[in-house]
PDB file of C-alpha atoms in Angstrom:
ATOM      1  CA  UNK W1127       0.000   0.000   0.000  1.00 38.00           C
ATOM      2  CA  UNK W1128       1.484   3.291  -1.071  1.00 49.00           C
ATOM      3  CA  UNK W1129       1.401   6.137   1.429  1.00 75.00           C
ATOM      4  CA  UNK W1130      -0.725   9.119   0.508  1.00 76.00           C
ATOM      5  CA  UNK W1131       0.649  12.612   0.544  1.00 80.00           C
ATOM      6  CA  UNK W1132      -0.962  14.886   3.149  1.00 76.00           C
ATOM      7  CA  UNK W1133      -2.478  16.979   0.360  1.00 76.00           C
ATOM      8  CA  UNK W1134      -4.336  13.905  -0.929  1.00 76.00           C
ATOM      9  CA  UNK W1135      -5.771  12.854   2.452  1.00 76.00           C
ATOM     10  CA  UNK W1136      -9.259  13.586   3.632  1.00 81.00           C
ATOM     11  CA  UNK W1137      -9.732  15.637   6.800  1.00 82.00           C
ATOM     12  CA  UNK W1138     -10.542  12.496   8.798  1.00 85.00           C
ATOM     13  CA  UNK W1139      -7.452  10.687   7.530  1.00 85.00           C
ATOM     14  CA  UNK W1140      -5.313  13.703   8.313  1.00 85.00           C
ATOM     15  CA  UNK W1141      -6.555  13.920  11.905  1.00 85.00           C
ATOM     16  CA  UNK W1142      -6.291  10.152  12.389  1.00 89.00           C
ATOM     17  CA  UNK W1143      -2.710  10.072  11.085  1.00 88.00           C
ATOM     18  CA  UNK W1144      -1.714  13.005  13.270  1.00 89.00           C
ATOM     19  CA  UNK W1145      -2.862  11.155  16.393  1.00 91.00           C
ATOM     20  CA  UNK W1146      -1.186   7.967  15.163  1.00 91.00           C
ATOM     21  CA  UNK W1147       2.167   9.660  14.562  1.00 91.00           C
ATOM     22  CA  UNK W1148       2.068  11.424  17.948  1.00 93.00           C
ATOM     23  CA  UNK W1149       1.445   8.095  19.662  1.00 94.00           C
ATOM     24  CA  UNK W1150       4.238   6.400  17.727  1.00 92.00           C
ATOM     25  CA  UNK W1151       6.694   9.179  18.571  1.00 93.00           C
ATOM     26  CA  UNK W1152       5.899   9.083  22.299  1.00 95.00           C
ATOM     27  CA  UNK W1153       6.166   5.288  22.455  1.00 94.00           C
ATOM     28  CA  UNK W1154       9.463   5.217  20.559  1.00 92.00           C
ATOM     29  CA  UNK W1155      10.902   7.928  22.815  1.00 93.00           C
ATOM     30  CA  UNK W1156       9.780   6.059  25.921  1.00 95.00           C
ATOM     31  CA  UNK W1157      11.362   2.806  24.791  1.00 92.00           C
ATOM     32  CA  UNK W1158      14.522   4.543  23.572  1.00 90.00           C
ATOM     33  CA  UNK W1159      15.017   6.179  26.966  1.00 91.00           C
ATOM     34  CA  UNK W1160      14.224   2.920  28.748  1.00 91.00           C
ATOM     35  CA  UNK W1161      16.673   0.921  26.607  1.00 88.00           C
ATOM     36  CA  UNK W1162      19.365   3.565  26.942  1.00 87.00           C
ATOM     37  CA  UNK W1163      19.036   3.564  30.730  1.00 88.00           C
ATOM     38  CA  UNK W1164      19.034  -0.234  30.811  1.00 86.00           C
ATOM     39  CA  UNK W1165      22.060  -0.414  28.502  1.00 85.00           C
ATOM     40  CA  UNK W1166      24.023   2.067  30.612  1.00 85.00           C
ATOM     41  CA  UNK W1167      23.060   0.260  33.799  1.00 85.00           C
ATOM     42  CA  UNK W1168      24.103  -3.117  32.393  1.00 84.00           C
ATOM     43  CA  UNK W1169      27.363  -1.630  31.113  1.00 84.00           C
ATOM     44  CA  UNK W1170      28.166  -0.244  34.557  1.00 86.00           C
ATOM     45  CA  UNK W1171      27.102  -3.345  36.495  1.00 87.00           C
ATOM     46  CA  UNK W1172      28.736  -5.933  34.238  1.00 82.00           C
ATOM     47  CA  UNK W1173      31.650  -3.633  33.409  1.00 82.00           C
ATOM     48  CA  UNK W1174      31.501  -4.482  29.718  1.00 79.00           C
ATOM     49  CA  UNK W1175      29.800  -2.917  26.716  1.00 78.00           C
ATOM     50  CA  UNK W1176      26.184  -3.873  26.101  1.00 73.00           C
ATOM     51  CA  UNK W1177      24.576  -3.810  22.662  1.00 74.00           C
ATOM     52  CA  UNK W1178      21.467  -2.266  24.232  1.00 73.00           C
ATOM     53  CA  UNK W1179      23.213   1.102  24.232  1.00 78.00           C
ATOM     54  CA  UNK W1180      23.198   1.175  20.412  1.00 82.00           C
ATOM     55  CA  UNK W1181      19.518   0.387  19.846  1.00 85.00           C
ATOM     56  CA  UNK W1182      18.219   3.755  21.168  1.00 86.00           C
ATOM     57  CA  UNK W1183      20.292   5.535  18.532  1.00 85.00           C
ATOM     58  CA  UNK W1184      18.441   3.736  15.765  1.00 87.00           C
ATOM     59  CA  UNK W1185      15.134   4.448  17.475  1.00 88.00           C
ATOM     60  CA  UNK W1186      16.123   8.120  17.597  1.00 87.00           C
ATOM     61  CA  UNK W1187      16.505   8.180  13.827  1.00 91.00           C
ATOM     62  CA  UNK W1188      13.050   6.660  13.423  1.00 91.00           C
ATOM     63  CA  UNK W1189      11.651   9.285  15.819  1.00 91.00           C
ATOM     64  CA  UNK W1190      13.165  12.082  13.720  1.00 92.00           C
ATOM     65  CA  UNK W1191      11.625  10.707  10.521  1.00 91.00           C
ATOM     66  CA  UNK W1192       8.226  10.412  12.192  1.00 91.00           C
ATOM     67  CA  UNK W1193       8.560  13.907  13.669  1.00 92.00           C
ATOM     68  CA  UNK W1194       9.164  15.334  10.196  1.00 91.00           C
ATOM     69  CA  UNK W1195       6.081  13.535   8.912  1.00 89.00           C
ATOM     70  CA  UNK W1196       4.072  14.868  11.856  1.00 90.00           C
ATOM     71  CA  UNK W1197       5.201  18.413  11.069  1.00 91.00           C
ATOM     72  CA  UNK W1198       4.047  17.958   7.481  1.00 90.00           C
ATOM     73  CA  UNK W1199       0.666  16.692   8.670  1.00 87.00           C
ATOM     74  CA  UNK W1200       0.293  19.597  11.091  1.00 88.00           C
ATOM     75  CA  UNK W1201       1.227  22.081   8.378  1.00 89.00           C
ATOM     76  CA  UNK W1202      -1.431  20.641   6.060  1.00 88.00           C
ATOM     77  CA  UNK W1203      -3.937  20.632   8.917  1.00 87.00           C
ATOM     78  CA  UNK W1204      -3.222  24.303   9.582  1.00 87.00           C
ATOM     79  CA  UNK W1205      -3.540  25.181   5.891  1.00 88.00           C
ATOM     80  CA  UNK W1206      -7.010  23.578   5.843  1.00 82.00           C
ATOM     81  CA  UNK W1207      -8.053  25.403   9.005  1.00 83.00           C
ATOM     82  CA  UNK W1208      -8.712  22.269  11.047  1.00 75.00           C
TER      83      UNK W1208
END
């Protein structure tokens, strides 16, 4: 399924996607912070590097992509006066 551009979405789809992207961003941030804290804690306790400290970096990139998409959705929402 190809993703629609915000200009092609209906008002309902636009509002639904905005809520969806906000939820995704908050969940990814929560888990990134949790994994980073766990990775640092394991690194300190076991005194060796843990791979869990790398995973939050990749989640951060995904958060940035989703944040850019959310900004685009909000811009389109504002242009429609919703």
